Structures are given as structure tokens and as C-alpha cells.
XYZ file of C-alpha atoms in Angstrom:
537
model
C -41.265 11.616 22.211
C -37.998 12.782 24.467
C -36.788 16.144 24.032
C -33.551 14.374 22.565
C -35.849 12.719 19.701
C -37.368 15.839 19.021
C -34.693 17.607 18.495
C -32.895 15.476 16.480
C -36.542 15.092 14.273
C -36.352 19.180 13.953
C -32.916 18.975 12.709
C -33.854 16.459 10.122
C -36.527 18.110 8.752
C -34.642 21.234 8.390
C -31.809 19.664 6.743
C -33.975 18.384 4.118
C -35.180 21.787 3.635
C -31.855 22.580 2.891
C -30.825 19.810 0.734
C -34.064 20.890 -1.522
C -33.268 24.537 -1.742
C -29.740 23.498 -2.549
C -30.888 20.722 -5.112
C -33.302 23.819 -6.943
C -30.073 26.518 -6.717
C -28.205 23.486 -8.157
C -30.380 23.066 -11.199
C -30.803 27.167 -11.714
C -27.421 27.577 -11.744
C -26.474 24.678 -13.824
C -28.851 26.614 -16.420
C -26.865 29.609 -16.325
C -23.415 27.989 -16.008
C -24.509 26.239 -19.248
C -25.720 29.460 -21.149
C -22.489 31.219 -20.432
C -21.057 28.452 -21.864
C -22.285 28.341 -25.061
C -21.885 32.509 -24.998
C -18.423 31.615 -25.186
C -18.593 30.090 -28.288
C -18.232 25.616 -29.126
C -16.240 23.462 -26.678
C -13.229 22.576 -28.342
C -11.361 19.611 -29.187
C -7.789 18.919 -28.654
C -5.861 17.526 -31.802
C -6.229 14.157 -32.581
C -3.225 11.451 -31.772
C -1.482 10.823 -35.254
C 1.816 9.296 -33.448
C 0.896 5.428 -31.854
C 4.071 5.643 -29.510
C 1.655 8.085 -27.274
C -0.738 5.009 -27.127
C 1.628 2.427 -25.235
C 1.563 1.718 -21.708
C 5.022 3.483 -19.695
C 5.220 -0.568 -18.995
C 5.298 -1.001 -22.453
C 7.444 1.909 -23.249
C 10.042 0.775 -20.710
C 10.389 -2.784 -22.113
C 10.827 -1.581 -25.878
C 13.133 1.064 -24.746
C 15.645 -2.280 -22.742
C 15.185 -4.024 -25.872
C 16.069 -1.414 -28.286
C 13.059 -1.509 -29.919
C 12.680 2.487 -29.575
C 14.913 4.784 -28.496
C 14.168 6.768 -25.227
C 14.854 10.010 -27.241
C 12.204 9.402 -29.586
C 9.577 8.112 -27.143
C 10.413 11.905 -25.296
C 10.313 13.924 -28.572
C 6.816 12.493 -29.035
C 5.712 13.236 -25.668
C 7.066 16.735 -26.729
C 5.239 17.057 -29.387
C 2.342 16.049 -28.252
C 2.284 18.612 -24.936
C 2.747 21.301 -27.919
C -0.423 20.298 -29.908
C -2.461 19.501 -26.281
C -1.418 22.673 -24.424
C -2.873 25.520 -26.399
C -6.551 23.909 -26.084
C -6.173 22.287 -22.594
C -3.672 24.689 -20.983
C -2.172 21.736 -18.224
C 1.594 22.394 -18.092
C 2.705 25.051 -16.386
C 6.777 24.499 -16.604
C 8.824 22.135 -18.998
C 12.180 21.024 -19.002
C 11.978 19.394 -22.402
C 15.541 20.303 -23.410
C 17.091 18.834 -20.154
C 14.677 15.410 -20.692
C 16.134 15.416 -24.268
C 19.696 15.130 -22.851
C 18.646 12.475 -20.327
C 16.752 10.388 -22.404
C 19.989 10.574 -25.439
C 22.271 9.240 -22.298
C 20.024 6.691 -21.770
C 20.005 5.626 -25.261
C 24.177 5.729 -25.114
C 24.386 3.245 -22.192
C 22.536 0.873 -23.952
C 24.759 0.678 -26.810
C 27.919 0.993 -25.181
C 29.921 -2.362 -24.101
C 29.078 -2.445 -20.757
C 25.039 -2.083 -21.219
C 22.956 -3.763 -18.307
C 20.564 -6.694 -19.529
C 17.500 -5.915 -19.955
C 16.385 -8.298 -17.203
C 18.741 -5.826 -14.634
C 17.177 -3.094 -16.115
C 13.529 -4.579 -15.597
C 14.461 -5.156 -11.837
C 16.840 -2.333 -11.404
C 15.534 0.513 -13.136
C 11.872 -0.505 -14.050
C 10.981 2.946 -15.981
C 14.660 3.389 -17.729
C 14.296 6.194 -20.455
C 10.346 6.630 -19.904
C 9.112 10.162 -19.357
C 6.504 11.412 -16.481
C 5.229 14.457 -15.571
C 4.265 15.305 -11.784
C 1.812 18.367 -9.976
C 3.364 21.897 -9.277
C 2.723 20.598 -5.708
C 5.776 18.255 -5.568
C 9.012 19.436 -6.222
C 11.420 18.907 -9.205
C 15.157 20.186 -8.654
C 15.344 23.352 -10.373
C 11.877 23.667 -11.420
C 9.259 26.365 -9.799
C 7.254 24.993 -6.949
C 4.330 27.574 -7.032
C 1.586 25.555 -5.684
C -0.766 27.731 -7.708
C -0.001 30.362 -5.314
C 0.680 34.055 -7.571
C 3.513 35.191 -4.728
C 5.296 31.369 -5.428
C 5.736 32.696 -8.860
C 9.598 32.615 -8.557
C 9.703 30.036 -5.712
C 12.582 27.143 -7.071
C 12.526 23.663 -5.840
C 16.118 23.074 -4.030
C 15.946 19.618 -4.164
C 13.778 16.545 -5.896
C 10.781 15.465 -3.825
C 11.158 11.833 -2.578
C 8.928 10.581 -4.773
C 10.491 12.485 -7.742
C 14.148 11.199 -6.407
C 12.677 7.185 -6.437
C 11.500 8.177 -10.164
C 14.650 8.603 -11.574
C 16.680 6.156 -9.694
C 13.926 4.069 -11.222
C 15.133 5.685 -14.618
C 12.464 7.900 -15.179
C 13.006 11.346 -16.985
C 10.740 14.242 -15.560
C 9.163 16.005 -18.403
C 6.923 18.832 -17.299
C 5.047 20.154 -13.996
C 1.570 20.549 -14.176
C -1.361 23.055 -13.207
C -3.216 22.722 -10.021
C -5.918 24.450 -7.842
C -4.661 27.933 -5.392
C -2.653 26.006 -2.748
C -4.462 22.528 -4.315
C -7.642 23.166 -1.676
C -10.228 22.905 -4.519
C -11.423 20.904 -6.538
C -11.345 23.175 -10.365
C -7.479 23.608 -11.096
C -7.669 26.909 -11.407
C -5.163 29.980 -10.250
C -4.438 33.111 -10.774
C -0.460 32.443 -11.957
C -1.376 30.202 -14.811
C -5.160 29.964 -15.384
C -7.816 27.355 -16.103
C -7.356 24.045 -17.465
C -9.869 22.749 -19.340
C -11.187 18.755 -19.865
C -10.223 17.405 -23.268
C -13.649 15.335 -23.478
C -14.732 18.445 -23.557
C -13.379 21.744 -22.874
C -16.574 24.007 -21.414
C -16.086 21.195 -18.255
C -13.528 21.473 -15.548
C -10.598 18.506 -14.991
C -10.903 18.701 -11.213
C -8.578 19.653 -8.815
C -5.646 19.351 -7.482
C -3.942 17.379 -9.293
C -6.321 18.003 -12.598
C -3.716 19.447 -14.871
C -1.950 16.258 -14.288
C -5.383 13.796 -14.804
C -5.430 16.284 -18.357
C -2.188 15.444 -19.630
C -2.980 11.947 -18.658
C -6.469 11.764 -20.629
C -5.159 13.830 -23.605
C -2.191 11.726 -23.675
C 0.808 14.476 -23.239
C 2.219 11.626 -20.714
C 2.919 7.796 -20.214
C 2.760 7.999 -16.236
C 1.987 10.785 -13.472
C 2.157 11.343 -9.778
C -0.283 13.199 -8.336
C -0.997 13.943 -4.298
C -4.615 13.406 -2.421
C -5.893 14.807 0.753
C -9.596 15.201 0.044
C -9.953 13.089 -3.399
C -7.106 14.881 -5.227
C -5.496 12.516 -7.607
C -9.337 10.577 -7.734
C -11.190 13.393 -8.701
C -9.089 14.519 -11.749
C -8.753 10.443 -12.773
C -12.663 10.039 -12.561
C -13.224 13.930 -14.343
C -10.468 12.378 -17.173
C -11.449 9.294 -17.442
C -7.622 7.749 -16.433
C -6.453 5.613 -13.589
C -5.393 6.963 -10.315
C -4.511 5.312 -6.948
C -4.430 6.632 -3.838
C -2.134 4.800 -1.035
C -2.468 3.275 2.067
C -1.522 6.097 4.690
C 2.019 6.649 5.501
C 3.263 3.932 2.942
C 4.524 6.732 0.280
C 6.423 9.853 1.519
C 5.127 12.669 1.577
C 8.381 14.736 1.845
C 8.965 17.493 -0.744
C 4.936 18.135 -1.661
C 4.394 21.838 -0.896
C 2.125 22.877 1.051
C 3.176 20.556 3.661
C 1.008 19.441 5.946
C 0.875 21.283 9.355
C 0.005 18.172 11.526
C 0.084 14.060 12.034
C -3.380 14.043 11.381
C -3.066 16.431 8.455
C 0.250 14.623 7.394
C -1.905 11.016 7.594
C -4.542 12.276 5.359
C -2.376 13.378 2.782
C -1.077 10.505 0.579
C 1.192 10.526 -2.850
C 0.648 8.053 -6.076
C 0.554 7.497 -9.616
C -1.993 8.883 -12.250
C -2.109 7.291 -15.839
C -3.984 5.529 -18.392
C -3.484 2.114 -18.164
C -4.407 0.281 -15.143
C -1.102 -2.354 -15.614
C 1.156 1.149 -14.797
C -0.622 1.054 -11.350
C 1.550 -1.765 -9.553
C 4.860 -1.242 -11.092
C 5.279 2.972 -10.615
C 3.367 2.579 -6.299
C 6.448 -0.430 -6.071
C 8.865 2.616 -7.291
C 6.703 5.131 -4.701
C 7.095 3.107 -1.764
C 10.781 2.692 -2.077
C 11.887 -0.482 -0.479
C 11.313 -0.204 3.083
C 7.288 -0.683 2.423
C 7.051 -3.230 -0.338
C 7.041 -5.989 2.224
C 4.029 -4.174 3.781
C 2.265 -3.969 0.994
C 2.990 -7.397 -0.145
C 3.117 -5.795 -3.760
C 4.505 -8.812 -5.913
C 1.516 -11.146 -4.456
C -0.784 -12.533 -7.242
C -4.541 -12.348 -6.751
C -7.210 -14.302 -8.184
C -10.192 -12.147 -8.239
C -12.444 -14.930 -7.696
C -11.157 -14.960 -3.963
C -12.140 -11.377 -2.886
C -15.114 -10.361 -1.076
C -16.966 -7.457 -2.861
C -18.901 -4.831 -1.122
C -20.762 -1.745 -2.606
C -22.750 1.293 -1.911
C -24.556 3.964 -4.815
C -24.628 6.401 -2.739
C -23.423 7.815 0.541
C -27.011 7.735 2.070
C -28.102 10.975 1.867
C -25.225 13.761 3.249
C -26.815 17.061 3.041
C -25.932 19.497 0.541
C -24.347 17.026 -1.381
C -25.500 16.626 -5.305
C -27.252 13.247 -5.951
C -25.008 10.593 -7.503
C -26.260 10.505 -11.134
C -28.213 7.428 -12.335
C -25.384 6.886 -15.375
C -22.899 6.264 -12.499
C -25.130 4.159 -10.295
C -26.051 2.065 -13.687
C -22.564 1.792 -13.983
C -21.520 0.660 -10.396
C -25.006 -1.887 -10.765
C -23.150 -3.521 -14.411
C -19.701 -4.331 -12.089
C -21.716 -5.896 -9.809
C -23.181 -7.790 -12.795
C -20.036 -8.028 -14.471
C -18.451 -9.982 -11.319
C -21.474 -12.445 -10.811
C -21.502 -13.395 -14.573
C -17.501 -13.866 -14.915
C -16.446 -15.129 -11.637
C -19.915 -15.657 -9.695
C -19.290 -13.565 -6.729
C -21.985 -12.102 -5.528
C -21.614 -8.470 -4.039
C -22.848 -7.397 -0.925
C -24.678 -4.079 -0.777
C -24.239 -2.126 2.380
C -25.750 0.984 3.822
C -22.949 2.698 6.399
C -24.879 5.423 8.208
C -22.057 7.687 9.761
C -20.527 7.799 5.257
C -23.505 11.073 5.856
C -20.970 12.646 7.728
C -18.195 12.523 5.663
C -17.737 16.306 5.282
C -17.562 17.187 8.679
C -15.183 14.285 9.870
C -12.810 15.419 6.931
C -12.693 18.894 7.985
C -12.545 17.821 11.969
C -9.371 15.854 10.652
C -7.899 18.342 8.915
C -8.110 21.483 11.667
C -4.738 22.798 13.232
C -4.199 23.139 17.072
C -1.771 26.024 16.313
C -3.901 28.388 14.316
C -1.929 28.148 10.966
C -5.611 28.562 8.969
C -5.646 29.536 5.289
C -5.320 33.161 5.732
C -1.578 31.758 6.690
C -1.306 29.705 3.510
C -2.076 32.168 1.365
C 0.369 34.599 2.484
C 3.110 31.885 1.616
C 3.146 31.409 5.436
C 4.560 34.534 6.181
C 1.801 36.045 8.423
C -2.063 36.159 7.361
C -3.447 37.962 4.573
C -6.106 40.768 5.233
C -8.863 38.428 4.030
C -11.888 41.619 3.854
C -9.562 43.159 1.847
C -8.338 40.922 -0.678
C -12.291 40.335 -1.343
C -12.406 43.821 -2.404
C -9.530 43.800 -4.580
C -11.233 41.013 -6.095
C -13.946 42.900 -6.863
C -11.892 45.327 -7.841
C -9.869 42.597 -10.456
C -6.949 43.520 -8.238
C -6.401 40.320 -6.192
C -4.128 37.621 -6.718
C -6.203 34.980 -5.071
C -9.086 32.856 -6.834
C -12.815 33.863 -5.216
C -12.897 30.131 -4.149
C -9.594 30.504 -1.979
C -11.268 33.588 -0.273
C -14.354 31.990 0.662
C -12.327 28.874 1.792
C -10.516 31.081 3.978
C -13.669 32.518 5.015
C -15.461 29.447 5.578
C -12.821 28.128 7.820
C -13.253 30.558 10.442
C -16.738 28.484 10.943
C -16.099 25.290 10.788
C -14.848 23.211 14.025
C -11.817 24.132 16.278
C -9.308 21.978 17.395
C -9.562 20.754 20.652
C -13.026 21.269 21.162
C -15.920 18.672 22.466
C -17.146 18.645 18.971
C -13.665 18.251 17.446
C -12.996 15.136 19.951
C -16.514 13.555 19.030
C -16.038 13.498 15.445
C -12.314 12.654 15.761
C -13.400 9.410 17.541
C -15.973 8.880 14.905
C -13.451 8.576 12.241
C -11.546 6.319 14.504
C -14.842 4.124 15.125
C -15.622 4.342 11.297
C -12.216 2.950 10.161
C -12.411 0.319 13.021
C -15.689 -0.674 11.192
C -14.164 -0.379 7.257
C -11.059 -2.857 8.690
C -13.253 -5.515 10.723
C -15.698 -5.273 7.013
C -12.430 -5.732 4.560
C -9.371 -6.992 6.593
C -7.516 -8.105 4.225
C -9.561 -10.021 1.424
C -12.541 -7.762 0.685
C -13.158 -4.509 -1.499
C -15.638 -1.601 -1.158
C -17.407 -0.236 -4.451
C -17.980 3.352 -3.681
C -18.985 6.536 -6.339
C -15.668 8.463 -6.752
C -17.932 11.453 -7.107
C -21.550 11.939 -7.484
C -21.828 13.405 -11.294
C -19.433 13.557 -13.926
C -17.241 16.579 -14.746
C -19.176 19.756 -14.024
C -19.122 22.646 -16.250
C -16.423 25.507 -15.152
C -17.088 27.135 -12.028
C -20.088 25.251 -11.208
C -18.068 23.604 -8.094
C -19.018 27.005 -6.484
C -22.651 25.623 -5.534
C -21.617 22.223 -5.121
C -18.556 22.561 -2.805
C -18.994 19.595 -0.670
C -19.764 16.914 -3.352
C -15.872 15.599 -3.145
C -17.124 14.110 -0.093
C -17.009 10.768 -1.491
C -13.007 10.991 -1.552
C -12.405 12.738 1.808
C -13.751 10.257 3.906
C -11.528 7.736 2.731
C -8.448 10.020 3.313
C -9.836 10.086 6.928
C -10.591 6.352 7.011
C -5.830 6.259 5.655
C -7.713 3.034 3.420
C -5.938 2.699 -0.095
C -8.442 3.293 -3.045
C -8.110 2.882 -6.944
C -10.216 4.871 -9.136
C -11.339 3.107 -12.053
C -12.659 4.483 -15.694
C -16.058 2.954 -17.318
C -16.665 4.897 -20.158
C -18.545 7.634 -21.326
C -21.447 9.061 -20.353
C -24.427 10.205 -22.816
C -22.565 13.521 -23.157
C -19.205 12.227 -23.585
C -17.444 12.730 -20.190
C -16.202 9.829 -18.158
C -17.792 8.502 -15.311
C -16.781 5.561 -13.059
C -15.997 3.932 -9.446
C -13.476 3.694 -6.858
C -12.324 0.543 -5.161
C -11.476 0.737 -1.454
C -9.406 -2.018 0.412
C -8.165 -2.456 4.004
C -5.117 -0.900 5.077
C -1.878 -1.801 3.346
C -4.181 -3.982 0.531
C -3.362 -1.659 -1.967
C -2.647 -5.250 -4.182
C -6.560 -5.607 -3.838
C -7.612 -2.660 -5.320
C -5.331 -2.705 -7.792
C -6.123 -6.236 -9.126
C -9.544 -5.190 -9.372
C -8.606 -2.010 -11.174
C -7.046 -4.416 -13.793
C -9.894 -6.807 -14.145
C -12.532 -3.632 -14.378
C -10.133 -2.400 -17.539
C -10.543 -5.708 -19.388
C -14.383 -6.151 -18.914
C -15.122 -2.506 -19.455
C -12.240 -0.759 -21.357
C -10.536 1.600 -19.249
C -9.364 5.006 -21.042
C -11.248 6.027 -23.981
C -8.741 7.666 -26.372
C -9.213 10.687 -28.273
C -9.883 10.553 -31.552
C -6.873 8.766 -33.318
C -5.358 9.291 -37.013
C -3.422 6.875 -38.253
């Protein structure tokens, strides 16, 4: 054997070592996560929905609202009300402008009973969410709303100005509602912070709602909102939909501005990862809110108003991602439930998916964070000081173990970690950059533009709180397809046997967001989509 095969045969074997002593601290841990837990007393369950305008689609919301069927006012007030039952338990909003949504949504409701009222077909076209509420992440800015990020010394920080994405909302005719919480600086995946707390999963509450954008996948689940926008660079709008059990999409890259999301991102390759789209229950929201994203420079790209017949599209699918080191094992309830899609599509349209095994998905981790390194040194130390100089990192871990910091222990040891992880510029950084361009050259010639990929959103369902902290790199499974820029859809299918959500995301070529979408759709009516809370009527 060469010295070359040896090597890599050494490095193997001690890999696996690793990935078995991280499986055991995995299972050790989970036990004490779990008895801390129940230390703290039952899990507990937020109220159920007694008022059936929460359970409408913001589709359907917008088209009773143009035909007067229900006022715009009312449809708010009972979004209000139901943020006010949700919030105590769940703790996902961090700032409301009810009062101003009230006035908004009244105006709305007085142009369409004045003279000169548009039709309702110029409304549909015009203004395709008129008088509909949404709520968006701290992350992206609201005019005269706080834009913390999460971050303790944002705690007074005031958006100037909408985000673009918030502006194309309301010219749309949507009414902002509320912000909600996210991770410290949205680089984790718990939405937790030391400004406004922990937000817990209303499936149940001892289990986290992911991160960033998990206060928003909350509010979703525990409907407190008809329609969200959420922002992704590592699986943030996925990993809240799949820990909620909701529908999020993330775009094609560069299709949906990124303009007004704070943090910004530091670089083209940063900026490309980084992608902006909607969050909500009901996969028919999907289509009509990214149409309102894109604005209308990029609907011809995406070729939004196309219909697809599912029976056309090429279906691909992997359970796993092969094997990445220190990542957890995709659960068998999630596999089982990628295997019944693949059973659901040969028994109602006969298509017969394609299992794959691509070797360099193992990698995932390290071509995400090769992507996402600066050439000018602005690391995470520089984030958390609100990018005004570095913060002493040694230090702040002692005030933390002093209670004194204003930093979460998981944005320390990201800051930390970062110091070992690959510089810009270097061989390694160049080899791994053109592996991500020689993966996505392989994901386009596989798709192009009539094929879908199957592929685990995440590999278990919503951990318990804190346990993230021994399983840091498991949101591999949504990096990589930030690095690949592909557009991908995650999709609910029920509950698992302890009552948290599991389910899939669908990836599609570049610019085929239409693909994954469609399929979104067709999973909802064979499996269900959203499972409500319990409902009284």
C-alpha cells in the first residue's frame, strides 16, 4: 500500500474513533439533558386554538378580506390575541407593533368600502396579501422597530428604514405584526440570547425551535401568524420549519435581496450563501409570498406562474449524508419517512425514485465553513462587539462564569472555534472552495431543470434545550445546500412517536424554485402538512 493510501486508511480509522466517542458522549448527555428536564418540572402546552380565523391559509385570509367576507381588523385582532395566549409559554416575539397594525389593517378595511374600492381581481394581482398580517426575524429590519439581532449591546439599535423584503410586503398589502426571537447574531442553531431569552417548541416545550429564525418557525407552528419571512445561511429558516413542523423555503441564490438583514454579510461568497424567504403553515402560501420576495425583476427567472405536473419530474433521494463525522445519525422515524415519499410517488404517479450516494455530501461542514471565511479578518470576536473592534474573548468567558457576560456560552465557543478552522486564502481554503464549485457542477448536470433531490433536513427531530452543544455540526444537512446557492423546500410529515415533527427537504436546480415547491404541495396532500395544536371549537 502507498504511503498516500496509508495515510488516508489512518485517518479513517481515527475518524471513526471519533464518531464513536462522540456517538457515546451523545447518548450520556442526552441522559442528563433529559433528567434536568424533568427537574424542571412537565413540558408545557400552549393554549389551545378556540378562534378558526387562526386556521386559514394568509391565501385564504387575503381572498376573504377582497371579498368582504372578514374584515382585515378582525383577522389582526385575532392574530393579537392569539400572540398574547402563545407568548407567555413559548416566549417567540420579542417586539410588537400591534397598535400601529390595528390602524393599518382599519384603513384597509375603509378603502374597501369607500366608492372608489379596487376589484378584488386588482387587488389579487396588485396587492396579493391586502390586509393580511406577518411577522418577520429580529434579523431583518422593520422601520421603527429594534433590530437587535439577539445581540444584548443592539438592545436600543432602531431600524431606519424597512428591509427590502419587508418594503415588497406591504406594497403587497401586508401589515407587519411583530419581530421575532432569534439565536446571538443568528450563528446557532437554539434561538437563544441573552436580551430576550429562550424560546421554547410548542409540541413540546422541554425541546428547542431551532435557530435562527426559530422564534419565527414558533409563531408559525403555534399559530400566532398567517405568513413569515425568515433568512438562511446554514439551514436557518429549514431548521426551525422541520423543529415546528411548518413550511419553509429557502431561495435560489441571489434571486431575493438580501438588503436590510442585519448582520450583513461581509463577502460575495458570504452574501451568496445567505438567502431570504417565507416561513408558514400551509404549503399553497409558498408560491404566492417568494413571487412578492423576488419583486419583479426575478419572476421571469424563476418562471414562478409555470404549472407542473408532478408526474414529469425526476426524483432523487439520499437517507443520509454517508457518514460525515461527528455528525448524529439520521433517526430511523425520518428515514421511514423519506422511504413512504418514495412509496407515496410510485403508488400515485408511478415514478420511481432514484437513490444516490454523493461522496464529497461527507464534507459538508468543512466546505460551509471554507465558504463562509473572510479575507479581511472581520471574525466573530468583530460581530459581537457590534463591529466596533473585537471583544476580549478570554475575558468574556470568565464573566460568563462569573454570570456577568452578555454573550450566550455558544457564541463564545463559536468565536473560539473560529480561530481554528480554515483561513482565507490558503491551499486548503482554495481546495475546498473548488470542491463546492465541482459539487454544484455535479447537483446541476443531476437536476437541471426537471429533477428534485430528497435529502434529511436534519438528522433527528427537535433536540431537548441545550443539547445542540454536543451536536454542533448536525445542521450540516442545510449548509451544504447554501454552498451548493440550490433552492430547497422543507416539507412537514407528521409526528414522531414523541410528538415532535420530523420531515424532508426538497432540493431543485438553480432558479427551479417552482419544482420544489410543487412537490412541497403534493407532499401536504398525501401526508398532511402542519399538525395543529389542539383545537376548541
Amino acid at each position: 500500500m502507498s504511503s498516500k493510501g496509508k495515510t488516508r486508511k489512518k485517518m479513517l480509522s481515527k475518524g471513526l474513533v471519533l464518531s464513536a466517542i462522540h456517538r457515546l458522549i451523545e447518548l450520556v448527555a442526552r441522559g442528563i439533558y433529559m433528567f434536568i428536564a424533568i427537574l424542571k418540572g412537565p413540558a408545557e402546552s400552549q393554549p389551545p386554538i378556540k378562534d378558526l380565523t387562526l386556521l386559514h391559509s394568509a391565501s385564504t385570509l387575503a381572498l376573504k378580506i377582497r371579498n368582504k367576507q372578514l374584515t382585515s381588523e378582525a383577522v389582526v385582532q385575532s392574530y393579537i390575541d392569539r400572540i398574547k395566549e402563545i407568548q407567555p409559554v413559548l416566549n417567540c416575539v420579542v417586539e410588537d407593533r400591534f397598535e400601529d397594525a390595528l390602524k393599518e389593517a382599519k384603513k384597509c378595511d375603509e378603502l374597501l368600502k369607500s366608492p372608489n374600492a379596487p376589484s378584488p381581481e386588482v387587488l389579487a394581482k396588485e396587492k396579493p396579501f391586502f390586509g393580511v398580517p406577518f411577522t418577520t426575524k429580529d434579523c431583518i429590519g422593520i422601520a421603527k422597530m429594534k433590530q437587535t439581532a439577539g445581540l444584548s449591546i443592539r438592545k436600543n439599535t432602531i431600524a431606519e428604514r424597512d428591509a427590502e423584503v419587508v418594503r415588497l410586503m406591504r406594497a403587497a398589502g401586508a401589515i407587519p405584526l411583530a419581530t421575532t426571537n432569534v439565536s446571538e447574531l443568528a450563528m446557532w442553531w437554539e434561538t437563544s440570547n441573552c436580551l430576550y431569552g429562550t424560546t421554547k417548541n410548542p409540541y413540546n416545550t422541554r425541546h428547542i425551535v431551532g435557530g435562527s429564525s426559530g422564534g419565527e418557525g414558533c409563531i408559525q407552528a403555534a399559530a400566532g401568524s398567517p405568513l413569515g419571512i425568515g433568512s438562511d445561511i446554514g439551514g436557518s429558516i429549514r431548521m426551525p420549519s422541520f423543529f415546528n413542523g411548518i413550511f419553509g423555503h429557502k431561495p435560489s441564490k441571489g434571486v431575493v435581496s438580501n438588503d436590510g438583514q442585519y448582520p450583513s454579510a461581509h463577502s460575495e461568497d458570504q452574501d451568496r450563501l445567505l438567502a431570504i424567504g417565507p416561513m408558514c403553515r400551509y404549503a399553497q402560501d409558498l408560491l404566492p409570498t417568494l413571487k412578492v420576495l423576488v419583486g419583479k425583476n426575478n419572476r421571469d427567472i424563476l418562471r414562478l406562474d409555470e404549472k407542473i405536473d408532478i408526474s414529469t419530474i425526476k426524483f432523487y433521494y439520499m437517507e443520509d449524508d454517508g457518514g460525515q463525522f461527528l455528525t448524529s445519525l439520521v433517526d430511523l422515524e425520518i428515514k421511514e419517512a423519506m422511504r413512504k415519499v418514495v412509496q407515496y410517488l410510485d403508488k400515485a404517479y408511478k415514478i420511481k425514485a432514484t437513490k444516490l450516494n454523493i461522496k464529497n455530501l461527507k464534507k459538508s461542514i468543512a466546505l460551509w465553513m471554507a465558504n463562509m471565511s473572510c479575507k479581511d479578518e472581520k471574525d466573530f470576536t468583530y460581530e459581537l462587539s457590534n463591529r466596533n473592534g473585537r471583544i476580549n474573548l478570554w475575558w468574556e468567558f470568565l464573566k460568563w462564569a462569573m454570570f456577568m457576560s452578555n454573550h450566550t456560552l455558544i457564541a463564545l465557543v463559536t468565536a473560539a472555534f473560529e480561530k481554528f478552522t480554515v483561513k482565507h486564502g490558503s491551499e486548503k481554503h482554495a481546495k475546498l472552495i473548488q470542491e463546492s464549485k465541482d459539487l454544484y457542477l455535479v447537483f446541476q448536470e443531476l437536476l437541471k431543470e426537471d429533477a428534485v433531490f430528497l435529502y434529511p433536513t436534519h438528522p433527528t427531530a427537535a433536540p431537548l434545550h441545550n443539547e445542540p452543544l454536543i451536536k454542533p455540526f448536525n445542521f450540516s444537512y442545510t449548509a451544504i445546500i447554501n454552498v451548493l446557492g440550490l433552492p430547497a423546500t422543507t416539507c412537514p410529515l407528521g409526528l414522531n412517536k414523541q410528538g415532535l415533527p420530523i420531515g424532508i427537504q426538497v432540493v431543485g436546480g438553480l432558479h427551479q424554485d417552482r419544482l420544489t415547491i410543487a412537490v412541497a404541495e403534493e407532499l401536504e396532500r398525501g401526508f398532511g402538512g402542519w399538525v395543529p395544536p389542539a383545537i376548541v371549537a
